[in-house]
Coordinates of C-alpha atoms in Angstrom, one line a residue:
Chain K
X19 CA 0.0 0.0 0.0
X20 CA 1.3 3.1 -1.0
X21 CA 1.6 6.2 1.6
X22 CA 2.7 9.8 1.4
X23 CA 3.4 11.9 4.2
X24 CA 4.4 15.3 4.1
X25 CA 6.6 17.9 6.2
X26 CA 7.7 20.8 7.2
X27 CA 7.3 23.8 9.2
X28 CA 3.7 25.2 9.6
X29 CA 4.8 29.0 9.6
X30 CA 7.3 30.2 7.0
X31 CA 8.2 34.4 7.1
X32 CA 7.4 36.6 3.9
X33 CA 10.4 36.7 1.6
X34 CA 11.5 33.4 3.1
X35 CA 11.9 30.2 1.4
X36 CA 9.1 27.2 1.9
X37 CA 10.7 24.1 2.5
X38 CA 8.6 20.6 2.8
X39 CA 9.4 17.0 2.4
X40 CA 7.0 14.6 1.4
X41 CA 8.3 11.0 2.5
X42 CA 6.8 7.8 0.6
X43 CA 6.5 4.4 1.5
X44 CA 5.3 1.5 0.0
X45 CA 6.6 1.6 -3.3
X46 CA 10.1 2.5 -4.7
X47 CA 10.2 6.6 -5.1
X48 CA 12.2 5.6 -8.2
X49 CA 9.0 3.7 -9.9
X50 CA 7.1 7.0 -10.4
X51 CA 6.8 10.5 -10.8
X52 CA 5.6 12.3 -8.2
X53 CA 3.9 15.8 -8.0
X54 CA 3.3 18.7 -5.4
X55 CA -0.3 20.4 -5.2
X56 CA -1.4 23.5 -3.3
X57 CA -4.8 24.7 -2.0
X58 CA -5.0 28.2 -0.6
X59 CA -7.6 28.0 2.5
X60 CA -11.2 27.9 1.0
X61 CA -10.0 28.2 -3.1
X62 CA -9.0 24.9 -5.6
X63 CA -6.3 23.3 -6.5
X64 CA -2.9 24.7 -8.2
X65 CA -0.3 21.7 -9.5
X66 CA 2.8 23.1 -8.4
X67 CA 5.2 20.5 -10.2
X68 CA 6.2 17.0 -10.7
X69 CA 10.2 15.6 -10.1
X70 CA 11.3 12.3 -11.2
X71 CA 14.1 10.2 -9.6
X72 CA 16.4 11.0 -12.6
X73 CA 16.5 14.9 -12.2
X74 CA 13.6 15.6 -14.6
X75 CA 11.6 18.4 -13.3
X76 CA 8.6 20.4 -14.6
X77 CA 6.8 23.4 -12.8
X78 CA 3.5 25.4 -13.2
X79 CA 4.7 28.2 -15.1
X80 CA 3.5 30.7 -13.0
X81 CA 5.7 29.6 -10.2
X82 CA 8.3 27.8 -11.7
X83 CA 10.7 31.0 -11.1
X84 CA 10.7 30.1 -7.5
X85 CA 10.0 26.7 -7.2
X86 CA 12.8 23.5 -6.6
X87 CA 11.7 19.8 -6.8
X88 CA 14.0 17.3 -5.6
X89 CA 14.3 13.8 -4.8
X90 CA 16.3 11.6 -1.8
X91 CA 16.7 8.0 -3.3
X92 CA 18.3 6.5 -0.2
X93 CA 15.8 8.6 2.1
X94 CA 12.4 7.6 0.0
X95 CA 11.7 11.1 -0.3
X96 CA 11.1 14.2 -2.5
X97 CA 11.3 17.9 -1.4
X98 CA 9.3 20.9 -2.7
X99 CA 11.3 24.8 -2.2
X100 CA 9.5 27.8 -2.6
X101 CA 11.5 31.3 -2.4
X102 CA 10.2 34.3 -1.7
X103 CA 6.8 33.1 -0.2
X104 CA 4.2 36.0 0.2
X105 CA 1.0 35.6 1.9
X106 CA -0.8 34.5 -1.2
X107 CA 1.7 31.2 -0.3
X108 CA -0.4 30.7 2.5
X109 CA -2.1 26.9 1.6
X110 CA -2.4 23.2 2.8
X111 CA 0.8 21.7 0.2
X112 CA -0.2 17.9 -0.7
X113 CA 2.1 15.7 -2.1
X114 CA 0.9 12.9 -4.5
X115 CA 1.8 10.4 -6.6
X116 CA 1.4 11.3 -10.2
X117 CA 0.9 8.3 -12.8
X118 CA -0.7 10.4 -15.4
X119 CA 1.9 9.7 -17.1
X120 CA 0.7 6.0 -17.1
X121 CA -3.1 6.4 -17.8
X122 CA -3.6 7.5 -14.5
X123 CA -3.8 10.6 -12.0
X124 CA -2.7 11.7 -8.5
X125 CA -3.2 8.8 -6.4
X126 CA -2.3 8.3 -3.8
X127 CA -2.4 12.1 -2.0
X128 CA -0.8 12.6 1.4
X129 CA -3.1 14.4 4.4
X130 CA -1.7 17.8 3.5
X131 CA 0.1 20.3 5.6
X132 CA -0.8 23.6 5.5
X133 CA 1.4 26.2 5.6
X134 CA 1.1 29.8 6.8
X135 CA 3.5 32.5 5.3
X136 CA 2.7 35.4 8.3
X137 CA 5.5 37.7 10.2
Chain E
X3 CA -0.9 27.1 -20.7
X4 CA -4.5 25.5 -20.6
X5 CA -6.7 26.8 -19.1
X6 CA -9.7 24.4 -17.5
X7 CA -13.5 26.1 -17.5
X8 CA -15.4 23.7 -15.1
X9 CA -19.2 24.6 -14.3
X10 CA -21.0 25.3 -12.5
X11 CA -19.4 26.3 -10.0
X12 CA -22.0 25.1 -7.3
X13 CA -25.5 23.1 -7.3
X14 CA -27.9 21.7 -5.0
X15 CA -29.8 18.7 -5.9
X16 CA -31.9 16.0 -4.4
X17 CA -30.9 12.8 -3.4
X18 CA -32.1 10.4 -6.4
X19 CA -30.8 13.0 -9.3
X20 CA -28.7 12.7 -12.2
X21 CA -25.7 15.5 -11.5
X22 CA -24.0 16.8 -14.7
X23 CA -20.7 18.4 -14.2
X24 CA -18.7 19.7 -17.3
X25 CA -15.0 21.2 -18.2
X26 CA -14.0 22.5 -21.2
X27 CA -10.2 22.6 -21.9
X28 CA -8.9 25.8 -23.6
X29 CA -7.3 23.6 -26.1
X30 CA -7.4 20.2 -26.9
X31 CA -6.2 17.2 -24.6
X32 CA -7.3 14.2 -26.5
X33 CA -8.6 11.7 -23.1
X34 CA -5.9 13.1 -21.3
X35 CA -8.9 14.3 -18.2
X36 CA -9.3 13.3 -14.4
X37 CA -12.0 13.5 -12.2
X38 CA -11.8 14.0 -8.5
X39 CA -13.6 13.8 -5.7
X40 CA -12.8 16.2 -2.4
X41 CA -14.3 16.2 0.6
X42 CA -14.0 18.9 3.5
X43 CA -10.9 18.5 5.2
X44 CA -9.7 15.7 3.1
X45 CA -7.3 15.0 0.3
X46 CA -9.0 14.6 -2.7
X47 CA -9.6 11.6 -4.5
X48 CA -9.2 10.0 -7.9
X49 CA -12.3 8.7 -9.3
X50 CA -12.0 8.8 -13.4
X51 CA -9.1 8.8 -15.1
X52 CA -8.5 9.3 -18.7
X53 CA -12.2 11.2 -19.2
X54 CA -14.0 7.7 -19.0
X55 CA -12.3 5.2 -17.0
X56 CA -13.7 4.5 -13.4
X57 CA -10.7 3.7 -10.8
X58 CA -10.9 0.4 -8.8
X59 CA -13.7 0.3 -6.2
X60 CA -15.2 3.4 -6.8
X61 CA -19.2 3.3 -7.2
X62 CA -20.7 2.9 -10.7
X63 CA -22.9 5.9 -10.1
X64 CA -20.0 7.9 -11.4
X65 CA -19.1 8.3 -14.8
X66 CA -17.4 10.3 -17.5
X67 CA -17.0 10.9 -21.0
X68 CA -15.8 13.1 -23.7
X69 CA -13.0 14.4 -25.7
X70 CA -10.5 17.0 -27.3
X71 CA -11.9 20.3 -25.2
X72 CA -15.1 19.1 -23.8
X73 CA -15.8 17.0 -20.8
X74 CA -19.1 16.0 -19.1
X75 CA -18.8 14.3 -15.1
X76 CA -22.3 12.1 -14.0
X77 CA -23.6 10.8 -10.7
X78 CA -26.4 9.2 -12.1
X79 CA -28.2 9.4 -8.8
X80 CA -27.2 11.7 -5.8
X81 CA -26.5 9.8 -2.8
X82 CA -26.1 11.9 0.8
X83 CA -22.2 10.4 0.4
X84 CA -21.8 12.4 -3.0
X85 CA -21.8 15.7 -1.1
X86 CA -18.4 17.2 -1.7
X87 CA -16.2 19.3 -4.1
X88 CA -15.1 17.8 -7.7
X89 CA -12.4 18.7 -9.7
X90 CA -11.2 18.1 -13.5
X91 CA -7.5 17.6 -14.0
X92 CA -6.0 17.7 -17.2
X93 CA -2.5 16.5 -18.2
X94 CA -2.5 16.7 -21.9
X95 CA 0.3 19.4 -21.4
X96 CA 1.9 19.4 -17.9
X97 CA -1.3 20.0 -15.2
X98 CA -4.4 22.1 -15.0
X99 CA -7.3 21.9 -12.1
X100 CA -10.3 23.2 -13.3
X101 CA -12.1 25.4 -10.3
X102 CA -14.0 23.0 -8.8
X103 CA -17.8 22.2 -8.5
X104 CA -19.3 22.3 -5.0
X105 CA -22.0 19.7 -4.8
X106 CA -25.2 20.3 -2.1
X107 CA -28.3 18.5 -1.3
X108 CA -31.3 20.3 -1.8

C-alpha cells in the first residue's frame, strides 16, 4: 500500500523560502513521478510541479521561477522549495503520486500540511 | 498554458438526481482528463481517469466521458455520500485543475 506523508514547518516568514518534504512508502520513489499540489484556504487546486528520480523536473509556469523539486533515493523522499513566499503562499501543500503519465492521475495524495506564510 | 473552465461552479440537488458536471479545456487534450472527488478537510480523491475510466472500487454511479476540449462528469443518482467538491484535472500538457464544482443537497 502506498503512503505519502508530508513535512515541514507550519509558519514560514514573507520573503523566506518554503521548504517541505513529502516522505513515501510502500513503493520505490524511483518507480514513479511524483507531483506537489497547493490549496489556498477555501479556493481549488494549483499543481505546483512533478520531479522524477532522474533529475527531470517540470513546474507550473507561474511559479516555476521560485520553485525546486528534488528527490532523496536513499531517504524515499522528495522535497518541494518555494523562495520568496508571500501571503498569497499561505495553503495546505499535498504531495501525491502522479501516474498520469501512465493512464492514471494523482493517487495516492498525502493528508496535506498547511502552511502559513505570516510575520 | 491550458486553461480548464469547469461549471457550475456550485449546485444543490436531491438525493435520487442525475448530477452533470462539465469542463471545457482551452485547447485540446485528447482523453488526457481526471476527475476527483474532495471532501471537507480531506485530500482529494481520484475517481475517473483518462475522461471515461472508473478507478478500482469506486461506485458505478460515477461516470465520465468526452474528448478533445469538452468534458461532461455524471452521478447518475445523488446519494447523501456524494456531497463534496469535484475537480477536472488535465494533463495533456503538464497539469491544469479546473475550479472545482461544490455539490449540495437540496
Amino acid at each position: 500500500q502506498v503512503q505519502l506523508q508530508e513535512s515541514g514547518p507550519g509558519l514560514v516568514k514573507p520573503s523566506e523560502t518554503l521548504s517541505l518534504i513529502c516522505s513515501v512508502s510502500g513503493v520505490p520513489i524511483t518507480s514513479h513521478y511524483w507531483s506537489w499540489i497547493r490549496q489556498p484556504p477555501g479556493k481549488g487546486l494549483e499543481w505546483i510541479g512533478l520531479v522524477y528520480y532522474n533529475g527531470h523536473t517540470d513546474y507550473n509556469p507561474s511559479l516555476k521561477s521560485r520553485v525546486t523539486m528534488s528527490v532523496d533515493t536513499s531517504k524515499n523522499q522528495f522535497s518541494l522549495k518555494l523562495t520568496s513566499v508571500t501571503a498569497a503562499d499561505t495553503a495546505v501543500y499535498y504531495c501525491a503520486r502522479d501516474t498520469v503519465t501512465t493512464g492514471g492521475g494523482f493517487d495516492p495524495w498525502g493528508q496535506g500540511t498547511l502552511v502559513a506564510v505570516s510575520s | 498554458d491550458i486553461q480548464m473552465t469547469q461549471s457550475p461552479s456550485s449546485l444543490s440537488a436531491s438525493v435520487g438526481d442525475r448530477v452533470i458536471i462539465t469542463c471545457q479545456a482551452s485547447q485540446d487534450i485528447s482523453k488526457f482528463l481526471n476527475w476527483y472527488q474532495q471532501k471537507p478537510g480531506k485530500a482529494p480523491k481520484l475517481l475517473i481517469y483518462d475522461a471515461s475510466n472508473l478507478e478500482t472500487g469506486v461506485p458505478s454511479r460515477f461516470s465520465g466521458s468526452g474528448s478533445g476540449t469538452y468534458f461532461t462528469f455524471i452521478i447518475s443518482s445523488l446519494q447523501p455520500e456524494d456531497i463534496a467538491t469535484y475537480y477536472c484535472q488535465q494533463y495533456g500538457n503538464l497539469r491544469t485543475f479546473g475550479g472545482g464544482t461544490k455539490v449540495e443537497i437540496k
